[in-house]
Amino acid sequence: MPLARPAATAALALATLAVGMAPAHGSGTRAAPNDPPPADFTVTLSSSATATDYANRTVDLAGTVTRADGTPVADAPVQIGKSVLYNTWNPWGDPIDPTEREHLGLGTVRTDGEGRFTLSNVTADRWQDKASDFLFPRHRVEFQATYDPADPDDIHFFYADTRVDVRPVASTLTYKVNKTKVRAGDTLVVKGRVTWPAGHGPVAGTQVLLRTYFESAYNARTTTDARGNFTVRAKIRGYDKEFVLFSAPKDYYIAGASKDLPVKNVSTS
């Protein structure tokens, strides 16, 4: 079925990011009655690179856990995770989370005597062999570090994140349509080809999607053959009025391409 109004996803209880964060007050300013108490602990996280590319997809992560007074916390268990980010399809303007995430826990590391932790050679990429359920990559990977000093069920933890931009390889999308004027009941047929530079992985199996109405991310889809060729068909409805063709490569480091089709539904005129 087409993707429509996808449920908002989240990782590591992101709605509680503010928990444990100290309020910002100017010198001599009295805290408001509803301000949260000062944080008991502070977690930091940084990456060895701010951006990655097709040939260089790994980063080293480093961070610290300290008490409110700056004292390092030794042997603290810190959970590390990563999320590959996608944009949410949302043409309605509702308060829907604009970010979709494919999340993976990377395990737990422990701080040293100075409250520091590291994790080397972490891949800033997807980890699934199948194509993503999400179609609009943001080309950004988020890493998270979480320290929970007490009851794991009390939803009170200390958190930091850092994001790494992905510089994708460009792809191309060419097409031909069987007609530029359609009516309800017609079948729109789009044939074309997806390509990208040689040496950047196989193009076979790349998703190609056709949208005919704005409320759905797509209304018909297919996949390419070994040469990148495809044929996608959509039965036209009386209210179809937006015709967009786009590709969604499985590799997060290959950018999809999009084309507005020169098609008009004359039954809506």
PDB file of C-alpha atoms in Angstrom:
ATOM      1  CA  MET A   1       0.000   0.000   0.000  1.00  0.00           C
ATOM      2  CA  PRO A   2       1.243   3.593  -0.554  1.00  0.00           C
ATOM      3  CA  LEU A   3       2.823   5.297   2.386  1.00  0.00           C
ATOM      4  CA  ALA A   4       0.296   7.747   3.845  1.00  0.00           C
ATOM      5  CA  ARG A   5       0.481   9.501   7.212  1.00  0.00           C
ATOM      6  CA  PRO A   6       3.374   7.328   8.489  1.00  0.00           C
ATOM      7  CA  ALA A   7       3.516   6.965  12.256  1.00  0.00           C
ATOM      8  CA  ALA A   8       6.201   9.059  13.857  1.00  0.00           C
ATOM      9  CA  THR A   9       9.161   7.025  15.009  1.00  0.00           C
ATOM     10  CA  ALA A  10      11.716   7.804  17.697  1.00  0.00           C
ATOM     11  CA  ALA A  11      14.813   6.266  19.187  1.00  0.00           C
ATOM     12  CA  LEU A  12      16.017   6.023  22.761  1.00  0.00           C
ATOM     13  CA  ALA A  13      13.046   7.932  24.145  1.00  0.00           C
ATOM     14  CA  LEU A  14      14.053  11.176  22.452  1.00  0.00           C
ATOM     15  CA  ALA A  15      11.031  12.897  23.906  1.00  0.00           C
ATOM     16  CA  THR A  16      12.889  12.963  27.194  1.00  0.00           C
ATOM     17  CA  LEU A  17      15.947  14.791  25.898  1.00  0.00           C
ATOM     18  CA  ALA A  18      15.342  17.655  28.280  1.00  0.00           C
ATOM     19  CA  VAL A  19      15.517  15.376  31.308  1.00  0.00           C
ATOM     20  CA  GLY A  20      18.668  15.982  33.247  1.00  0.00           C
ATOM     21  CA  MET A  21      19.640  19.173  31.423  1.00  0.00           C
ATOM     22  CA  ALA A  22      20.494  22.196  33.511  1.00  0.00           C
ATOM     23  CA  PRO A  23      18.409  25.355  32.984  1.00  0.00           C
ATOM     24  CA  ALA A  24      20.209  28.352  31.557  1.00  0.00           C
ATOM     25  CA  HIS A  25      20.093  31.368  33.923  1.00  0.00           C
ATOM     26  CA  GLY A  26      21.954  34.670  33.836  1.00  0.00           C
ATOM     27  CA  SER A  27      24.097  35.733  36.744  1.00  0.00           C
ATOM     28  CA  GLY A  28      21.990  36.586  39.778  1.00  0.00           C
ATOM     29  CA  THR A  29      18.757  35.317  38.202  1.00  0.00           C
ATOM     30  CA  ARG A  30      16.442  33.425  40.535  1.00  0.00           C
ATOM     31  CA  ALA A  31      15.147  30.118  39.191  1.00  0.00           C
ATOM     32  CA  ALA A  32      11.474  30.008  38.367  1.00  0.00           C
ATOM     33  CA  PRO A  33       9.387  27.619  40.536  1.00  0.00           C
ATOM     34  CA  ASN A  34       8.806  25.241  37.615  1.00  0.00           C
ATOM     35  CA  ASP A  35      12.421  25.103  36.412  1.00  0.00           C
ATOM     36  CA  PRO A  36      13.952  21.586  36.515  1.00  0.00           C
ATOM     37  CA  PRO A  37      16.652  20.941  39.118  1.00  0.00           C
ATOM     38  CA  PRO A  38      20.291  21.114  38.039  1.00  0.00           C
ATOM     39  CA  ALA A  39      21.526  18.020  36.236  1.00  0.00           C
ATOM     40  CA  ASP A  40      23.200  15.356  38.365  1.00  0.00           C
ATOM     41  CA  PHE A  41      25.383  14.243  35.455  1.00  0.00           C
ATOM     42  CA  THR A  42      26.527  15.527  32.070  1.00  0.00           C
ATOM     43  CA  VAL A  43      27.178  13.324  29.036  1.00  0.00           C
ATOM     44  CA  THR A  44      29.121  14.530  25.987  1.00  0.00           C
ATOM     45  CA  LEU A  45      29.600  12.861  22.613  1.00  0.00           C
ATOM     46  CA  SER A  46      31.661  13.826  19.566  1.00  0.00           C
ATOM     47  CA  SER A  47      32.673  12.306  16.253  1.00  0.00           C
ATOM     48  CA  SER A  48      36.065  12.254  14.538  1.00  0.00           C
ATOM     49  CA  ALA A  49      34.434  13.527  11.321  1.00  0.00           C
ATOM     50  CA  THR A  50      31.549  15.848  10.555  1.00  0.00           C
ATOM     51  CA  ALA A  51      30.901  14.282   7.131  1.00  0.00           C
ATOM     52  CA  THR A  52      31.433  10.957   5.359  1.00  0.00           C
ATOM     53  CA  ASP A  53      31.323   9.854   1.720  1.00  0.00           C
ATOM     54  CA  TYR A  54      30.870   6.733  -0.393  1.00  0.00           C
ATOM     55  CA  ALA A  55      34.431   5.481   0.147  1.00  0.00           C
ATOM     56  CA  ASN A  56      34.816   6.633   3.761  1.00  0.00           C
ATOM     57  CA  ARG A  57      31.842   5.629   5.930  1.00  0.00           C
ATOM     58  CA  THR A  58      33.331   5.097   9.393  1.00  0.00           C
ATOM     59  CA  VAL A  59      33.942   7.456  12.302  1.00  0.00           C
ATOM     60  CA  ASP A  60      35.410   7.226  15.797  1.00  0.00           C
ATOM     61  CA  LEU A  61      33.194   8.297  18.678  1.00  0.00           C
ATOM     62  CA  ALA A  62      34.385   9.768  21.968  1.00  0.00           C
ATOM     63  CA  GLY A  63      32.677  11.269  24.992  1.00  0.00           C
ATOM     64  CA  THR A  64      32.643  11.830  28.726  1.00  0.00           C
ATOM     65  CA  VAL A  65      30.443  11.331  31.763  1.00  0.00           C
ATOM     66  CA  THR A  66      30.863  13.797  34.631  1.00  0.00           C
ATOM     67  CA  ARG A  67      28.991  14.860  37.731  1.00  0.00           C
ATOM     68  CA  ALA A  68      27.457  18.283  38.117  1.00  0.00           C
ATOM     69  CA  ASP A  69      30.657  19.642  39.666  1.00  0.00           C
ATOM     70  CA  GLY A  70      32.790  18.324  36.812  1.00  0.00           C
ATOM     71  CA  THR A  71      34.074  15.244  38.626  1.00  0.00           C
ATOM     72  CA  PRO A  72      34.568  12.369  36.154  1.00  0.00           C
ATOM     73  CA  VAL A  73      32.466   9.240  36.608  1.00  0.00           C
ATOM     74  CA  ALA A  74      34.663   6.153  36.296  1.00  0.00           C
ATOM     75  CA  ASP A  75      33.423   2.769  35.032  1.00  0.00           C
ATOM     76  CA  ALA A  76      30.042   4.215  33.998  1.00  0.00           C
ATOM     77  CA  PRO A  77      28.077   2.089  31.505  1.00  0.00           C
ATOM     78  CA  VAL A  78      27.189   4.165  28.445  1.00  0.00           C
ATOM     79  CA  GLN A  79      24.812   2.834  25.804  1.00  0.00           C
ATOM     80  CA  ILE A  80      25.727   3.805  22.251  1.00  0.00           C
ATOM     81  CA  GLY A  81      23.285   3.837  19.337  1.00  0.00           C
ATOM     82  CA  LYS A  82      22.926   5.203  15.854  1.00  0.00           C
ATOM     83  CA  SER A  83      19.998   6.318  13.723  1.00  0.00           C
ATOM     84  CA  VAL A  84      19.971   6.734   9.954  1.00  0.00           C
ATOM     85  CA  LEU A  85      17.707   9.714   9.283  1.00  0.00           C
ATOM     86  CA  TYR A  86      14.934  10.136   6.727  1.00  0.00           C
ATOM     87  CA  ASN A  87      12.414  12.885   6.089  1.00  0.00           C
ATOM     88  CA  THR A  88       8.801  12.089   6.924  1.00  0.00           C
ATOM     89  CA  TRP A  89       6.289  12.297   4.099  1.00  0.00           C
ATOM     90  CA  ASN A  90       3.801  14.878   5.367  1.00  0.00           C
ATOM     91  CA  PRO A  91       1.792  17.017   2.937  1.00  0.00           C
ATOM     92  CA  TRP A  92      -0.869  17.889   5.535  1.00  0.00           C
ATOM     93  CA  GLY A  93       1.071  20.210   7.841  1.00  0.00           C
ATOM     94  CA  ASP A  94       0.019  18.274  10.948  1.00  0.00           C
ATOM     95  CA  PRO A  95       2.344  18.181  13.986  1.00  0.00           C
ATOM     96  CA  ILE A  96       3.989  14.948  12.811  1.00  0.00           C
ATOM     97  CA  ASP A  97       7.598  14.148  13.699  1.00  0.00           C
ATOM     98  CA  PRO A  98       9.493  15.342  10.592  1.00  0.00           C
ATOM     99  CA  THR A  99      12.148  12.657  11.048  1.00  0.00           C
ATOM    100  CA  GLU A 100      11.967   8.914  10.420  1.00  0.00           C
ATOM    101  CA  ARG A 101      14.725   6.790  11.916  1.00  0.00           C
ATOM    102  CA  GLU A 102      16.257   3.395  11.315  1.00  0.00           C
ATOM    103  CA  HIS A 103      17.780   2.815  14.746  1.00  0.00           C
ATOM    104  CA  LEU A 104      20.428   0.331  15.835  1.00  0.00           C
ATOM    105  CA  GLY A 105      21.888  -0.165  19.289  1.00  0.00           C
ATOM    106  CA  LEU A 106      25.677  -0.469  19.172  1.00  0.00           C
ATOM    107  CA  GLY A 107      26.148  -1.879  22.650  1.00  0.00           C
ATOM    108  CA  THR A 108      27.555  -0.570  25.924  1.00  0.00           C
ATOM    109  CA  VAL A 109      30.982   0.916  26.623  1.00  0.00           C
ATOM    110  CA  ARG A 110      32.380   1.896  30.016  1.00  0.00           C
ATOM    111  CA  THR A 111      34.210   5.042  31.005  1.00  0.00           C
ATOM    112  CA  ASP A 112      37.832   5.024  32.137  1.00  0.00           C
ATOM    113  CA  GLY A 113      39.182   6.618  35.309  1.00  0.00           C
ATOM    114  CA  GLU A 114      38.831  10.082  33.741  1.00  0.00           C
ATOM    115  CA  GLY A 115      35.191   9.539  32.795  1.00  0.00           C
ATOM    116  CA  ARG A 116      36.036   9.123  29.096  1.00  0.00           C
ATOM    117  CA  PHE A 117      34.709   6.542  26.647  1.00  0.00           C
ATOM    118  CA  THR A 118      35.439   5.716  23.002  1.00  0.00           C
ATOM    119  CA  LEU A 119      34.103   3.527  20.215  1.00  0.00           C
ATOM    120  CA  SER A 120      36.203   3.208  17.051  1.00  0.00           C
ATOM    121  CA  ASN A 121      35.419   2.399  13.417  1.00  0.00           C
ATOM    122  CA  VAL A 122      31.671   2.903  13.688  1.00  0.00           C
ATOM    123  CA  THR A 123      29.893   2.742  10.342  1.00  0.00           C
ATOM    124  CA  ALA A 124      27.813   5.826   9.563  1.00  0.00           C
ATOM    125  CA  ASP A 125      25.445   3.912   7.333  1.00  0.00           C
ATOM    126  CA  ARG A 126      22.469   1.575   7.108  1.00  0.00           C
ATOM    127  CA  TRP A 127      22.991  -2.018   8.208  1.00  0.00           C
ATOM    128  CA  GLN A 128      20.047  -3.755   6.516  1.00  0.00           C
ATOM    129  CA  ASP A 129      20.416  -5.518   3.157  1.00  0.00           C
ATOM    130  CA  LYS A 130      16.827  -4.839   2.136  1.00  0.00           C
ATOM    131  CA  ALA A 131      15.592  -1.500   0.837  1.00  0.00           C
ATOM    132  CA  SER A 132      14.378   0.896   3.507  1.00  0.00           C
ATOM    133  CA  ASP A 133      10.695   1.366   4.265  1.00  0.00           C
ATOM    134  CA  PHE A 134      11.476   5.102   4.269  1.00  0.00           C
ATOM    135  CA  LEU A 135      11.884   6.802   0.905  1.00  0.00           C
ATOM    136  CA  PHE A 136      13.307  10.261   1.542  1.00  0.00           C
ATOM    137  CA  PRO A 137      16.830  10.059   3.002  1.00  0.00           C
ATOM    138  CA  ARG A 138      18.108  13.083   4.882  1.00  0.00           C
ATOM    139  CA  HIS A 139      21.686  11.885   4.289  1.00  0.00           C
ATOM    140  CA  ARG A 140      22.582  12.299   7.914  1.00  0.00           C
ATOM    141  CA  VAL A 141      23.434   9.770  10.627  1.00  0.00           C
ATOM    142  CA  GLU A 142      22.860  10.500  14.317  1.00  0.00           C
ATOM    143  CA  PHE A 143      24.864   8.837  17.099  1.00  0.00           C
ATOM    144  CA  GLN A 144      23.585   8.752  20.681  1.00  0.00           C
ATOM    145  CA  ALA A 145      25.196   8.144  24.078  1.00  0.00           C
ATOM    146  CA  THR A 146      22.981   7.414  27.101  1.00  0.00           C
ATOM    147  CA  TYR A 147      23.951   7.032  30.760  1.00  0.00           C
ATOM    148  CA  ASP A 148      21.334   5.733  33.189  1.00  0.00           C
ATOM    149  CA  PRO A 149      22.757   5.825  36.737  1.00  0.00           C
ATOM    150  CA  ALA A 150      19.748   4.366  38.552  1.00  0.00           C
ATOM    151  CA  ASP A 151      16.514   2.508  37.881  1.00  0.00           C
ATOM    152  CA  PRO A 152      16.278   1.754  34.120  1.00  0.00           C
ATOM    153  CA  ASP A 153      12.492   1.971  34.361  1.00  0.00           C
ATOM    154  CA  ASP A 154      12.292   5.484  35.827  1.00  0.00           C
ATOM    155  CA  ILE A 155      12.772   7.194  32.404  1.00  0.00           C
ATOM    156  CA  HIS A 156      15.436   9.431  33.925  1.00  0.00           C
ATOM    157  CA  PHE A 157      18.710   9.280  32.054  1.00  0.00           C
ATOM    158  CA  PHE A 158      21.449  11.537  30.716  1.00  0.00           C
ATOM    159  CA  TYR A 159      21.996  11.853  27.029  1.00  0.00           C
ATOM    160  CA  ALA A 160      24.097  13.374  24.254  1.00  0.00           C
ATOM    161  CA  ASP A 161      24.113  13.051  20.491  1.00  0.00           C
ATOM    162  CA  THR A 162      26.173  14.068  17.489  1.00  0.00           C
ATOM    163  CA  ARG A 163      25.348  13.997  13.800  1.00  0.00           C
ATOM    164  CA  VAL A 164      27.425  13.198  10.744  1.00  0.00           C
ATOM    165  CA  ASP A 165      26.453  14.393   7.269  1.00  0.00           C
ATOM    166  CA  VAL A 166      26.552  11.931   4.368  1.00  0.00           C
ATOM    167  CA  ARG A 167      27.830  13.149   0.994  1.00  0.00           C
ATOM    168  CA  PRO A 168      26.028  10.900  -1.500  1.00  0.00           C
ATOM    169  CA  VAL A 169      26.897  10.041  -5.086  1.00  0.00           C
ATOM    170  CA  ALA A 170      24.461  11.587  -7.581  1.00  0.00           C
ATOM    171  CA  SER A 171      22.224   9.392  -9.737  1.00  0.00           C
ATOM    172  CA  THR A 172      20.162  10.120 -12.844  1.00  0.00           C
ATOM    173  CA  LEU A 173      16.614   9.247 -13.871  1.00  0.00           C
ATOM    174  CA  THR A 174      15.418   9.305 -17.487  1.00  0.00           C
ATOM    175  CA  TYR A 175      11.898   8.440 -18.658  1.00  0.00           C
ATOM    176  CA  LYS A 176       9.240   8.355 -21.392  1.00  0.00           C
ATOM    177  CA  VAL A 177       5.480   8.458 -20.816  1.00  0.00           C
ATOM    178  CA  ASN A 178       2.880   6.763 -23.024  1.00  0.00           C
ATOM    179  CA  LYS A 179       0.672   9.866 -22.968  1.00  0.00           C
ATOM    180  CA  THR A 180       0.753  13.422 -21.623  1.00  0.00           C
ATOM    181  CA  LYS A 181      -3.026  13.798 -21.314  1.00  0.00           C
ATOM    182  CA  VAL A 182      -4.888  11.226 -19.259  1.00  0.00           C
ATOM    183  CA  ARG A 183      -8.452  10.630 -18.087  1.00  0.00           C
ATOM    184  CA  ALA A 184      -9.959   8.624 -15.257  1.00  0.00           C
ATOM    185  CA  GLY A 185      -9.637   4.930 -16.106  1.00  0.00           C
ATOM    186  CA  ASP A 186      -6.546   5.371 -18.303  1.00  0.00           C
ATOM    187  CA  THR A 187      -3.292   3.610 -17.454  1.00  0.00           C
ATOM    188  CA  LEU A 188      -0.248   5.842 -17.334  1.00  0.00           C
ATOM    189  CA  VAL A 189       2.864   3.918 -18.343  1.00  0.00           C
ATOM    190  CA  VAL A 190       6.306   5.323 -17.579  1.00  0.00           C
ATOM    191  CA  LYS A 191       9.426   3.624 -18.916  1.00  0.00           C
ATOM    192  CA  GLY A 192      12.920   4.740 -18.128  1.00  0.00           C
ATOM    193  CA  ARG A 193      16.316   4.079 -16.633  1.00  0.00           C
ATOM    194  CA  VAL A 194      18.198   4.776 -13.408  1.00  0.00           C
ATOM    195  CA  THR A 195      21.973   5.223 -13.607  1.00  0.00           C
ATOM    196  CA  TRP A 196      24.894   6.319 -11.465  1.00  0.00           C
ATOM    197  CA  PRO A 197      28.687   6.378 -11.963  1.00  0.00           C
ATOM    198  CA  ALA A 198      30.403   3.048 -12.541  1.00  0.00           C
ATOM    199  CA  GLY A 199      32.136   1.539  -9.551  1.00  0.00           C
ATOM    200  CA  HIS A 200      29.433   2.553  -7.077  1.00  0.00           C
ATOM    201  CA  GLY A 201      27.536  -0.699  -6.751  1.00  0.00           C
ATOM    202  CA  PRO A 202      24.817  -2.415  -8.790  1.00  0.00           C
ATOM    203  CA  VAL A 203      21.771  -0.490  -9.925  1.00  0.00           C
ATOM    204  CA  ALA A 204      19.609  -3.626 -10.120  1.00  0.00           C
ATOM    205  CA  GLY A 205      16.647  -3.664  -7.735  1.00  0.00           C
ATOM    206  CA  THR A 206      16.498   0.093  -7.221  1.00  0.00           C
ATOM    207  CA  GLN A 207      13.010   1.248  -6.296  1.00  0.00           C
ATOM    208  CA  VAL A 208      11.260   3.573  -8.745  1.00  0.00           C
ATOM    209  CA  LEU A 209       8.040   5.177  -7.542  1.00  0.00           C
ATOM    210  CA  LEU A 210       5.259   7.147  -9.203  1.00  0.00           C
ATOM    211  CA  ARG A 211       3.033   9.588  -7.339  1.00  0.00           C
ATOM    212  CA  THR A 212      -0.249  10.667  -8.918  1.00  0.00           C
ATOM    213  CA  TYR A 213      -1.870  12.388  -5.931  1.00  0.00           C
ATOM    214  CA  PHE A 214      -0.217  14.513  -3.259  1.00  0.00           C
ATOM    215  CA  GLU A 215      -1.599  12.735  -0.187  1.00  0.00           C
ATOM    216  CA  SER A 216       0.411   9.580  -0.847  1.00  0.00           C
ATOM    217  CA  ALA A 217       4.173   9.328  -1.009  1.00  0.00           C
ATOM    218  CA  TYR A 218       3.604   7.100  -4.050  1.00  0.00           C
ATOM    219  CA  ASN A 219       0.755   5.377  -5.866  1.00  0.00           C
ATOM    220  CA  ALA A 220       2.688   2.828  -7.923  1.00  0.00           C
ATOM    221  CA  ARG A 221       6.170   1.405  -7.801  1.00  0.00           C
ATOM    222  CA  THR A 222       8.553  -1.044  -9.415  1.00  0.00           C
ATOM    223  CA  THR A 223      12.247  -1.958  -9.344  1.00  0.00           C
ATOM    224  CA  THR A 224      14.956  -1.722 -11.977  1.00  0.00           C
ATOM    225  CA  ASP A 225      16.518  -4.617 -13.842  1.00  0.00           C
ATOM    226  CA  ALA A 226      20.263  -5.290 -14.047  1.00  0.00           C
ATOM    227  CA  ARG A 227      20.770  -2.396 -16.467  1.00  0.00           C
ATOM    228  CA  GLY A 228      18.640   0.033 -14.487  1.00  0.00           C
ATOM    229  CA  ASN A 229      15.647  -0.146 -16.820  1.00  0.00           C
ATOM    230  CA  PHE A 230      12.123   0.002 -15.412  1.00  0.00           C
ATOM    231  CA  THR A 231       8.434   0.179 -16.339  1.00  0.00           C
ATOM    232  CA  VAL A 232       5.875   1.509 -13.866  1.00  0.00           C
ATOM    233  CA  ARG A 233       2.112   1.726 -14.414  1.00  0.00           C
ATOM    234  CA  ALA A 234      -0.640   3.597 -12.592  1.00  0.00           C
ATOM    235  CA  LYS A 235      -4.423   3.478 -13.115  1.00  0.00           C
ATOM    236  CA  ILE A 236      -5.630   7.079 -13.292  1.00  0.00           C
ATOM    237  CA  ARG A 237      -8.381   8.277 -10.987  1.00  0.00           C
ATOM    238  CA  GLY A 238     -10.558  11.317 -11.552  1.00  0.00           C
ATOM    239  CA  TYR A 239      -8.836  13.343  -8.842  1.00  0.00           C
ATOM    240  CA  ASP A 240      -5.210  12.515  -9.733  1.00  0.00           C
ATOM    241  CA  LYS A 241      -3.443  15.757 -10.539  1.00  0.00           C
ATOM    242  CA  GLU A 242       0.213  15.495  -9.461  1.00  0.00           C
ATOM    243  CA  PHE A 243       2.567  13.278 -11.430  1.00  0.00           C
ATOM    244  CA  VAL A 244       6.023  12.804  -9.966  1.00  0.00           C
ATOM    245  CA  LEU A 245       8.542  10.039 -10.664  1.00  0.00           C
ATOM    246  CA  PHE A 246      11.385   9.373  -8.244  1.00  0.00           C
ATOM    247  CA  SER A 247      13.947   6.739  -7.335  1.00  0.00           C
ATOM    248  CA  ALA A 248      14.983   5.450  -3.914  1.00  0.00           C
ATOM    249  CA  PRO A 249      18.352   3.637  -4.034  1.00  0.00           C
ATOM    250  CA  LYS A 250      18.990   1.058  -1.320  1.00  0.00           C
ATOM    251  CA  ASP A 251      22.485   2.417  -0.643  1.00  0.00           C
ATOM    252  CA  TYR A 252      22.241   5.451   1.675  1.00  0.00           C
ATOM    253  CA  TYR A 253      25.309   6.857  -0.080  1.00  0.00           C
ATOM    254  CA  ILE A 254      23.547   7.009  -3.470  1.00  0.00           C
ATOM    255  CA  ALA A 255      21.171   9.945  -3.875  1.00  0.00           C
ATOM    256  CA  GLY A 256      17.787   9.375  -5.494  1.00  0.00           C
ATOM    257  CA  ALA A 257      16.549  11.449  -8.419  1.00  0.00           C
ATOM    258  CA  SER A 258      13.130  12.992  -9.076  1.00  0.00           C
ATOM    259  CA  LYS A 259      11.223  14.210 -12.143  1.00  0.00           C
ATOM    260  CA  ASP A 260       7.955  16.134 -12.484  1.00  0.00           C
ATOM    261  CA  LEU A 261       6.133  14.439 -15.360  1.00  0.00           C
ATOM    262  CA  PRO A 262       4.534  16.506 -18.159  1.00  0.00           C
ATOM    263  CA  VAL A 263       1.207  14.775 -17.634  1.00  0.00           C
ATOM    264  CA  LYS A 264      -2.191  16.411 -17.156  1.00  0.00           C
ATOM    265  CA  ASN A 265      -5.424  14.776 -16.038  1.00  0.00           C
ATOM    266  CA  VAL A 266      -8.002  16.353 -18.341  1.00  0.00           C
ATOM    267  CA  SER A 267     -10.887  14.747 -16.488  1.00  0.00           C
ATOM    268  CA  THR A 268     -10.259  17.233 -13.627  1.00  0.00           C
ATOM    269  CA  SER A 269     -10.241  20.292 -15.931  1.00  0.00           C
TER     270      SER A 269
END
